[in-house]
Each structure stands twice: as C-alpha cells, then as structure tokens.
Coordinates of N, CA and C in Angstrom, one line a residue:
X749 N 220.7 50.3 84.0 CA 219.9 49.8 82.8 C 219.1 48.6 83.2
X750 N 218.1 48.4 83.0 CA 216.8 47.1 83.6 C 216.9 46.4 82.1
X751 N 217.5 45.3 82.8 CA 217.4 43.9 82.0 C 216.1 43.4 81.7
X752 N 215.6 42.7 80.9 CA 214.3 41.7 80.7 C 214.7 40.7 81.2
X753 N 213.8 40.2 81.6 CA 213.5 38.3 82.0 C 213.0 38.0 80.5
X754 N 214.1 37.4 79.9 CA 213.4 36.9 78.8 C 212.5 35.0 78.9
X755 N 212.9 34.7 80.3 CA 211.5 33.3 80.5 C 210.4 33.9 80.8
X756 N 210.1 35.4 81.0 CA 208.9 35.8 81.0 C 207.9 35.4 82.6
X757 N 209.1 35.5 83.3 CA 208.6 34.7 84.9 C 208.4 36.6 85.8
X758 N 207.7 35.7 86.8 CA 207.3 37.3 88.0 C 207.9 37.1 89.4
X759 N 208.2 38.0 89.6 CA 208.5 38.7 90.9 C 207.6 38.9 92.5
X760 N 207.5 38.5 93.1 CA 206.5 38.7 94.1 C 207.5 38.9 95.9
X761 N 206.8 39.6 96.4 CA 207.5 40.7 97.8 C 206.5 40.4 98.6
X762 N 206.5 39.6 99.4 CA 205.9 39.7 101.0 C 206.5 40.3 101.6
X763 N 205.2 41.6 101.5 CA 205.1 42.5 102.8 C 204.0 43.0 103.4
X764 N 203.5 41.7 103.8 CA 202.0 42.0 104.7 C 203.0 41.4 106.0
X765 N 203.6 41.2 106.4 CA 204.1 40.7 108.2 C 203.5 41.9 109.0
X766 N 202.9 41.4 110.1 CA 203.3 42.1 111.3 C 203.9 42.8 111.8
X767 N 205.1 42.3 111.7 CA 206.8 43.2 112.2 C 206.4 43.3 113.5
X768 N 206.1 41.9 114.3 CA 206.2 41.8 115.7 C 207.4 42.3 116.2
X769 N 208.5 41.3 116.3 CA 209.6 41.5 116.7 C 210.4 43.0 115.8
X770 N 210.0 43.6 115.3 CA 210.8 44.7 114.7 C 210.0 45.9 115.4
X771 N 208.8 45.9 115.6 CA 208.0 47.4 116.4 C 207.8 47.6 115.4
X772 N 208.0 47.8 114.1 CA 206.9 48.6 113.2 C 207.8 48.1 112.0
X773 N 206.5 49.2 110.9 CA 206.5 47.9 109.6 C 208.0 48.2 109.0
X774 N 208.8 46.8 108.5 CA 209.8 46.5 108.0 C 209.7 47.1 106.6
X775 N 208.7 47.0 106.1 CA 208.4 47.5 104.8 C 208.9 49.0 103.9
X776 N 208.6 49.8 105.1 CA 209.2 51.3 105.0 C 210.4 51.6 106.1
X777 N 210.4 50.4 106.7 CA 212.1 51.5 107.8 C 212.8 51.8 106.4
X778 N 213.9 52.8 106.7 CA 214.8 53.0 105.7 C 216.1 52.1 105.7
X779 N 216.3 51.5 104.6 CA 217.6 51.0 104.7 C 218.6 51.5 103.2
X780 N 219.8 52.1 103.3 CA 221.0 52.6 102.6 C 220.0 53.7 101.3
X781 N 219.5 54.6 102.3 CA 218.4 55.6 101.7 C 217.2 55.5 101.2
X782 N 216.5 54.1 101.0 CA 215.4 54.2 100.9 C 214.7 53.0 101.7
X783 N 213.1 53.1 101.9 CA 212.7 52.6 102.9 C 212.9 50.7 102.0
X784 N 212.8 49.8 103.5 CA 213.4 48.7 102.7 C 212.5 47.9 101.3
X785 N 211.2 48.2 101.4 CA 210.7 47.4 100.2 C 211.5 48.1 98.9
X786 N 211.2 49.1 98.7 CA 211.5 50.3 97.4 C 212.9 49.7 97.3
X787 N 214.3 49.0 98.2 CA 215.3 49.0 97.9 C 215.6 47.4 97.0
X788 N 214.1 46.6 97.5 CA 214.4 45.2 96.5 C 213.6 45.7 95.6
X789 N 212.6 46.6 95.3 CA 211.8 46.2 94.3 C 213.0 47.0 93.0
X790 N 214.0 48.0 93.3 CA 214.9 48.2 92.4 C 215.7 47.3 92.3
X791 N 215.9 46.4 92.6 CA 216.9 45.4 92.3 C 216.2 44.2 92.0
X792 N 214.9 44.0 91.8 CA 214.0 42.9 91.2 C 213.6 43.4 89.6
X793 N 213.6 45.2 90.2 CA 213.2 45.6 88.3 C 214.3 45.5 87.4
X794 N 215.8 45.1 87.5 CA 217.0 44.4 86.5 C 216.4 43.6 86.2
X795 N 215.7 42.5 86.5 CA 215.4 41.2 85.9 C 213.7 41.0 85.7
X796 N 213.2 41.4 86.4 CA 211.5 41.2 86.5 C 210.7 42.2 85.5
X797 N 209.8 41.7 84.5 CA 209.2 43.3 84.3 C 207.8 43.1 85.2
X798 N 207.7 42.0 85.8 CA 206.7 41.9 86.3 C 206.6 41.8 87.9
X799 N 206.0 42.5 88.5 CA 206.4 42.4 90.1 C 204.9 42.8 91.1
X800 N 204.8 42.0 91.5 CA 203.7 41.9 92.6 C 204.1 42.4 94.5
X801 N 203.4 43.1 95.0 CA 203.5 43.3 96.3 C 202.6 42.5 97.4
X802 N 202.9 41.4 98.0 CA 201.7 40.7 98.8 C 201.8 41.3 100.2
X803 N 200.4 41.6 100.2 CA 199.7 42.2 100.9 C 199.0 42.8 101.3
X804 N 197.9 42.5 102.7 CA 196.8 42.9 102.4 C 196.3 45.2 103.0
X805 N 197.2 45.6 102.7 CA 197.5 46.7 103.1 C 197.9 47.9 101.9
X806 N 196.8 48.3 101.1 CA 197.4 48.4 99.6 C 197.5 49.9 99.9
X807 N 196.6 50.4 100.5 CA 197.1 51.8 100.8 C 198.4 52.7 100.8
X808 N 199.2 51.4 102.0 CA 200.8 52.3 102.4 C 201.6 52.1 100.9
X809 N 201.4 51.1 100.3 CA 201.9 51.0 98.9 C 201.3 51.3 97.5
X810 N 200.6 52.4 98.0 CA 200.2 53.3 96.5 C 201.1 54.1 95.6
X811 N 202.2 54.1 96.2 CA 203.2 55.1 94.9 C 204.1 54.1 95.2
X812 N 203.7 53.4 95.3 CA 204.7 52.1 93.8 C 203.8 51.9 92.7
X813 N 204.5 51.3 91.4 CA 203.4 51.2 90.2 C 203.5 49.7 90.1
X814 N 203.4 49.0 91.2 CA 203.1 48.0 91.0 C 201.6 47.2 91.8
X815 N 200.8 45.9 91.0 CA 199.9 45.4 91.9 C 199.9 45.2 93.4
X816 N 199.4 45.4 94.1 CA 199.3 45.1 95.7 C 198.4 43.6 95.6
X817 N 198.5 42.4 96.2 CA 197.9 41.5 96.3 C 197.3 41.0 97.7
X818 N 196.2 40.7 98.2 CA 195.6 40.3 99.8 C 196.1 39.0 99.6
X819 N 195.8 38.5 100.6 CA 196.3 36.9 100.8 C 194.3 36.8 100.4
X820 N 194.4 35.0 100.2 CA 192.9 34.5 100.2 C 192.6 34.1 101.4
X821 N 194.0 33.3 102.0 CA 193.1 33.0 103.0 C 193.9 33.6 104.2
X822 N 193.2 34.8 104.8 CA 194.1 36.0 105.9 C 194.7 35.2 107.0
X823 N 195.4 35.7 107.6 CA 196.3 35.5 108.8 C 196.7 34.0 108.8
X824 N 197.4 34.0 107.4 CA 197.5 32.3 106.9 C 199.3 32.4 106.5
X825 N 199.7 33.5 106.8 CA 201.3 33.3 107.2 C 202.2 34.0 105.5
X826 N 203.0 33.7 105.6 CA 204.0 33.9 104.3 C 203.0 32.6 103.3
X827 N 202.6 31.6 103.7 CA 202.4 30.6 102.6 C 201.3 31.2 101.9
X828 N 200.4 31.9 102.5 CA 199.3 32.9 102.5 C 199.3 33.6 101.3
X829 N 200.8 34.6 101.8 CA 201.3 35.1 100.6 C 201.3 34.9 98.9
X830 N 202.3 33.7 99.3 CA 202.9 32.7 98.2 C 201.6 32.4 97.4
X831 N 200.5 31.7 97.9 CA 199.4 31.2 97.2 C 198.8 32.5 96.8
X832 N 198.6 33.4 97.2 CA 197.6 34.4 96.4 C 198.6 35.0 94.6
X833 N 199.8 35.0 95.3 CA 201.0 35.1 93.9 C 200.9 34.2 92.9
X834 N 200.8 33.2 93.5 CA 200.8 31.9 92.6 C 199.1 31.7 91.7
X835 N 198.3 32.1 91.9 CA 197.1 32.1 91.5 C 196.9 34.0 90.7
X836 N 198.0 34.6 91.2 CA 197.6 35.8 90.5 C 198.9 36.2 89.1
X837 N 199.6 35.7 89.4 CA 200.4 35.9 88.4 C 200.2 35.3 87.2
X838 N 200.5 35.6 86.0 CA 200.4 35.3 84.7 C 201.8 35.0 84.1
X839 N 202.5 33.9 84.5 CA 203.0 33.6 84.2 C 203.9 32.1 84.9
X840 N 205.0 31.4 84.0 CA 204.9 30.1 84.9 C 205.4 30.1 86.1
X841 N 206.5 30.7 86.6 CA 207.2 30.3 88.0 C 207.0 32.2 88.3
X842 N 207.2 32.1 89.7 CA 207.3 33.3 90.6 C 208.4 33.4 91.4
X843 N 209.3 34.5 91.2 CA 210.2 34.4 92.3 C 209.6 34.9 93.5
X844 N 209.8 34.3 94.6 CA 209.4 35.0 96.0 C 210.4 35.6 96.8
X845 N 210.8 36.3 97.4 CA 211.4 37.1 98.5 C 210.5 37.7 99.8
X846 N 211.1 38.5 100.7 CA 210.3 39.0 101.5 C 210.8 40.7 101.5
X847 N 210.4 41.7 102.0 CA 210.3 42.7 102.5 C 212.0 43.4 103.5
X848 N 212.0 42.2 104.1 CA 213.5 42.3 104.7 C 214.3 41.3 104.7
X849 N 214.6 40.8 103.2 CA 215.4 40.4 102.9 C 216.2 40.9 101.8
X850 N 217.1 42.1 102.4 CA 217.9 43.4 101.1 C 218.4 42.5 100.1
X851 N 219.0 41.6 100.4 CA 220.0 41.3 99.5 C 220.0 40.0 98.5
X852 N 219.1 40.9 97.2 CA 218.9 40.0 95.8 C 220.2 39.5 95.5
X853 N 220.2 38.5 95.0 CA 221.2 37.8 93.9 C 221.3 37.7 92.8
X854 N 221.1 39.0 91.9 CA 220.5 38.5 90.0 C 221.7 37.8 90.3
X855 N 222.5 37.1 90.0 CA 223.4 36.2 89.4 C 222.3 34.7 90.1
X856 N 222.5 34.6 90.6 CA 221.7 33.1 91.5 C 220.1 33.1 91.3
X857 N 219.9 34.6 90.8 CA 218.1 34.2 90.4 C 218.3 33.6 88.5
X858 N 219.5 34.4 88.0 CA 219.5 33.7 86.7 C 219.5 32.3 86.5
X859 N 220.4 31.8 87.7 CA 221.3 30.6 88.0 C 219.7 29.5 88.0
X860 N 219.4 30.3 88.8 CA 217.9 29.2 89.2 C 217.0 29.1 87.8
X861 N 217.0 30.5 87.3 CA 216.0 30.6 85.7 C 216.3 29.3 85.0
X862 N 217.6 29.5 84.5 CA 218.5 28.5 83.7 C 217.8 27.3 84.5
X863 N 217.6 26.4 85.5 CA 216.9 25.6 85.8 C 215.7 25.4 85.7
X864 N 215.1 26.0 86.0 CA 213.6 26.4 85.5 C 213.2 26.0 84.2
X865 N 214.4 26.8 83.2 CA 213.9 26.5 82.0 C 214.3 25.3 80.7
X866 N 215.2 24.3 81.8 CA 215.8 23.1 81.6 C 214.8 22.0 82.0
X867 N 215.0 22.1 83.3 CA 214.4 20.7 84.4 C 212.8 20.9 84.1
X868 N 212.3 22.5 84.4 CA 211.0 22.5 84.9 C 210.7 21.8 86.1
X869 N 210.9 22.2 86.8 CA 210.6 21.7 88.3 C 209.4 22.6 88.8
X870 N 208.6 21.7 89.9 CA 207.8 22.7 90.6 C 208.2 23.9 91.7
X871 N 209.7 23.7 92.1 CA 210.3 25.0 92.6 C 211.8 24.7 92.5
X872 N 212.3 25.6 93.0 CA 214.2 25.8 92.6 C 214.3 26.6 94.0
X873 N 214.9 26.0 95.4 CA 215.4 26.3 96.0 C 216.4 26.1 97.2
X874 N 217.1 26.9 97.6 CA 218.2 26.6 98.1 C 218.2 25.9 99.8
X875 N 219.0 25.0 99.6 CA 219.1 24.3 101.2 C 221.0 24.5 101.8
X876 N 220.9 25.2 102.8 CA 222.3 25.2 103.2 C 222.4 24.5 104.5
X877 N 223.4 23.6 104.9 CA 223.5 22.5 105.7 C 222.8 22.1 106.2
X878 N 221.5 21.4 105.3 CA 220.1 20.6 105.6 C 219.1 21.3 105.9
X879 N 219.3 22.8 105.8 CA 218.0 23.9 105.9 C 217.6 24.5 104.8
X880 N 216.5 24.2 104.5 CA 215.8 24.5 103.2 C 215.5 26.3 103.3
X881 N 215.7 26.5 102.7 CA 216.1 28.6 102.6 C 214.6 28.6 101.5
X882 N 212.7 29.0 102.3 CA 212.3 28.7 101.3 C 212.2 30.1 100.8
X883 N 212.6 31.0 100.9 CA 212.4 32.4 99.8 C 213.6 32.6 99.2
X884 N 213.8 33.7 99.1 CA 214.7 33.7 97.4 C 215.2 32.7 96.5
X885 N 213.5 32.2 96.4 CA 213.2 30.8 96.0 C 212.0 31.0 94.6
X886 N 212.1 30.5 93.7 CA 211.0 30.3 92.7 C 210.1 28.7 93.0
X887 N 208.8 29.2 92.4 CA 207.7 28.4 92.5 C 206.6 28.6 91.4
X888 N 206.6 27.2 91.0 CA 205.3 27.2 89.8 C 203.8 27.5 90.0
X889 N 203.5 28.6 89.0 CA 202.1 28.6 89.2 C 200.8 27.6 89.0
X890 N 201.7 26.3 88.9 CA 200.8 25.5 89.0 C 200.6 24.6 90.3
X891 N 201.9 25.1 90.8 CA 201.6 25.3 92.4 C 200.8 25.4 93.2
X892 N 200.2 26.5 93.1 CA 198.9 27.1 94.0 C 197.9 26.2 94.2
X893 N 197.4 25.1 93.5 CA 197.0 24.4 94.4 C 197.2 23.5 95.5
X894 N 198.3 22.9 95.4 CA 198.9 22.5 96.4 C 199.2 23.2 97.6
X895 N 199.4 24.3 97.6 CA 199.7 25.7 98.2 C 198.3 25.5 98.9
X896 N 197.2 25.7 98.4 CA 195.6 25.7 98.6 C 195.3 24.7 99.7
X897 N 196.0 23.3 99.3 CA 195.6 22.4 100.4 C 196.6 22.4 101.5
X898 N 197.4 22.5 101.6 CA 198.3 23.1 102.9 C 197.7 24.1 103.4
X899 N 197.2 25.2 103.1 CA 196.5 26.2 104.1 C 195.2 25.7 104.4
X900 N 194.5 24.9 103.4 CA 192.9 24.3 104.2 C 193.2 23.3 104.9
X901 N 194.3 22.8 105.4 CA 194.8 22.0 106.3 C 195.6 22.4 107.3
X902 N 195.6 23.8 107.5 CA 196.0 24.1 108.9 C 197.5 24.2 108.6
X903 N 198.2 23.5 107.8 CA 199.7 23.8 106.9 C 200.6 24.9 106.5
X904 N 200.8 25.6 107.3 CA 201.6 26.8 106.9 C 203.1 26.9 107.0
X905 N 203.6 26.4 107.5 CA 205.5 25.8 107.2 C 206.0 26.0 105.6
X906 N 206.7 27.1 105.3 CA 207.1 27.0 104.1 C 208.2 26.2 103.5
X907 N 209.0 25.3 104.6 CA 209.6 24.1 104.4 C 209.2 23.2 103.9
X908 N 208.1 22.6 104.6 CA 207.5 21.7 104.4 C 206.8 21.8 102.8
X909 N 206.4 23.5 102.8 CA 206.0 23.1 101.2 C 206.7 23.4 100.3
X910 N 207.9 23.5 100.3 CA 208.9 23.5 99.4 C 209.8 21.6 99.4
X911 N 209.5 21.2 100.3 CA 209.5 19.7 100.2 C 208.9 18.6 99.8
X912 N 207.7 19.8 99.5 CA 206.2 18.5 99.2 C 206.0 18.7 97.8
X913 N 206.9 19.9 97.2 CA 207.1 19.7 95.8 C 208.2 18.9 95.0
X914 N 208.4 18.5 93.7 CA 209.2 18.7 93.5 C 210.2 19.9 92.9
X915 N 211.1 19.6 93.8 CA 212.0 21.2 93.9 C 213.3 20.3 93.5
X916 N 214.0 21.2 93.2 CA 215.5 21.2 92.6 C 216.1 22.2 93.7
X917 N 216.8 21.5 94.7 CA 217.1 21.8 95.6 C 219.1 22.3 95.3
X918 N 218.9 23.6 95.6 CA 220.6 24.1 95.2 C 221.3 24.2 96.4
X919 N 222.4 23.6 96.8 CA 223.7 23.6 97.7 C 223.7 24.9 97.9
X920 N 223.6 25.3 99.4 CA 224.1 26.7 99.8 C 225.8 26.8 99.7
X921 N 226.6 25.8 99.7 CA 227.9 25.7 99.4 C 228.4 26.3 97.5
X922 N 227.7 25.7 97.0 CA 228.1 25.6 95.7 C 227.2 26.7 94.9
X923 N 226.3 28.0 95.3 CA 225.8 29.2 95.0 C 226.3 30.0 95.7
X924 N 227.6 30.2 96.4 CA 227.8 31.6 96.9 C 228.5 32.3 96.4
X925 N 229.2 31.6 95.1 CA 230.1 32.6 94.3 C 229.2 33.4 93.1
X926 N 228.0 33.3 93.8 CA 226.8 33.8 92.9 C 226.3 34.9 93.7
X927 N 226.8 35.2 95.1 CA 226.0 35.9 96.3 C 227.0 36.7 96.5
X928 N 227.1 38.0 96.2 CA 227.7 38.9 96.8 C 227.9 38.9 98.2
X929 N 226.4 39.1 98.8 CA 226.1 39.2 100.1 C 225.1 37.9 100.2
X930 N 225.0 37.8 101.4 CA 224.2 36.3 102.1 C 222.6 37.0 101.2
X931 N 222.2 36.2 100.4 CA 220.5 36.6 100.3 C 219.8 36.1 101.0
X932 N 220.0 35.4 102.3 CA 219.0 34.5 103.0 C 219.1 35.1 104.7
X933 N 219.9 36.6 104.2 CA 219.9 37.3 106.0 C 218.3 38.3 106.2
X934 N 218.0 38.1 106.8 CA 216.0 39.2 106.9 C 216.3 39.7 108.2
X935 N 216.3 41.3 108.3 CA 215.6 41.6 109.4 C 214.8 41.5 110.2
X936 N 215.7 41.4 111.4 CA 214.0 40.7 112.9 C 213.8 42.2 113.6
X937 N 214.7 42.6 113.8 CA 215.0 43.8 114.5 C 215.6 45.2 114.2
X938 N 215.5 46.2 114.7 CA 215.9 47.7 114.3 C 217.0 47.5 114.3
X939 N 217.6 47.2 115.0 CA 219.5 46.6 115.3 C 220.0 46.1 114.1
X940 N 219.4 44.8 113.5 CA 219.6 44.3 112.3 C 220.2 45.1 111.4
X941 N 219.5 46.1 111.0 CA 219.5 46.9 109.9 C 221.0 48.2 109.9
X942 N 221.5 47.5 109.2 CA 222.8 48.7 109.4 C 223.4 49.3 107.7

C-alpha cells in the first residue's frame, strides 16, 4: 500500500553516471528481479508521490511514468544532477539517492522529514565517523542556487556542498536502528551486486 508524503517533498534518482567502473549502465543491471532503478523507484513510491529521474538519457527510461530530467550544466557530476532537481522540482526539499544505492530507509527518510519540517534547514544529512554520506540526503529547493555557483566554479564535491549549507547533520551511529540495511552501500561493480 503507497503511503503519501504528507510535507509534500520529491524524490529524485541519479541515473545519468557512466558506470565506468561497472561496464555498463547500473541503471538496468537486474537486482532481486528487477533492473536496479525500478527496484528504488518502488520503494521511493511508499513515501514520494512525486519522483524525478536525473538524467540526460530519457529514452532508456520511457516506461517509467515518471519525469526524466538533463543536468544544466552536462558532464558536471552528481552535483549536476542535484541542481537540475533542485530548480525542477515543485516543491521545498528533495530527497536525493542514486541509481545504485538499493537500499531506501522509509524509516530514516521520515526521521529526516520530521526535521525538515521542525528546523527547516537547507539539507538533512548524514555523517558517519566524520564522513558526510551526501545522498540519501534531502536538500532545499532553495538550494539550487548555491548548487549553481559551485558548478560555475568548477565545484563539483558533493561534500563540500552539503557543508556549505546549512545542514542538520545526523550521527551515522545514532540512525541505524532506522536502517535495516546500510543505505549508504552503491554498487561499483558486477561483483557488488548479489
């Protein structure tokens, strides 16, 4: 049964990568029967009614029913991504993920909502022993500008721009009784994927 987001926040899935190190796109390998985007975007539609695909490749993702998005400014990385989300979505914060990263957390995306709709921060994300984890991470769409000037500056580190906000940074210690599985493991390789 698909839950509503009742803060009315979006969803967004980078899957324009290369898939250098993987030999081909991560997007559709299959993982536990269906190819891996199709297995988050069912476990983003519990909470999201809203969900974007980034990427400049709209073709391979025509039988989803969701937007396909290009980056603005091309071969400008995941941040790339982030900003074209952030400027296309209609609404205030975006959750971000990637393509091969299976394993959502609705319990820890609510966990972060609830922040969101307390603090209002410009993002909500997690750092586990002094590593800032920047996807399965939300960000304000008032963001994207900032976002804007880090890519017209040659700035593409999504640490760095999750630091240059203010973010409400969550203990990777103190969210894992929210994490079934690690949400911060991504496929590099065919191996990975089991």
């Amino acid at each position: 049964m698909k839950q509503t987001d009742i803060t009315g926040n979006s969803a967004a899935v980078l899957a324009g990568g290369r898939s250098r190190r993987f030999g081909r796109d991560k997007a559709l390998w299959f993982y536990k029967g269906t190819p891996l985007l199709e297995h988050i975007l069912n476990q983003l539609e519990e909470i999201f009614p809203n969900i974007l695909i980034l990427s400049g490749s709209s073709g391979k993702f025509r039988d989803y029913p969701y937007p396909v998005i290009p980056d603005i400014y091309k071969d400008s990385g995941p941040l790339g991504g982030i900003h074209a989300a952030l400027l296309t979505a209609r609404s205030p914060y975006v959750f971000i993920t990637a393509c091969d990263m299976p394993n959502i957390s609705l319990p820890l995306i609510r966990k972060m909502q609830e922040i969101l709709a307390v603090e209002k921060p410009e993002a909500v994300v997690v750092s586990r022993q002094g590593r800032i984890e920047p996807l399965h991470a939300f960000y304000a769409s008032r963001t994207a500008g900032k976002a804007e000037g880090f890519l017209k500056s040659g700035r593409f580190g999504l640490s760095a721009f999750a630091d240059s906000l203010e973010t409400v940074f969550l203990d990777g210690e103190d969210i894992q009784h929210l994490c079934q599985d690690d949400p911060f493991v991504n496929f590099n390789y065919p191996e990975d994927v089991r």
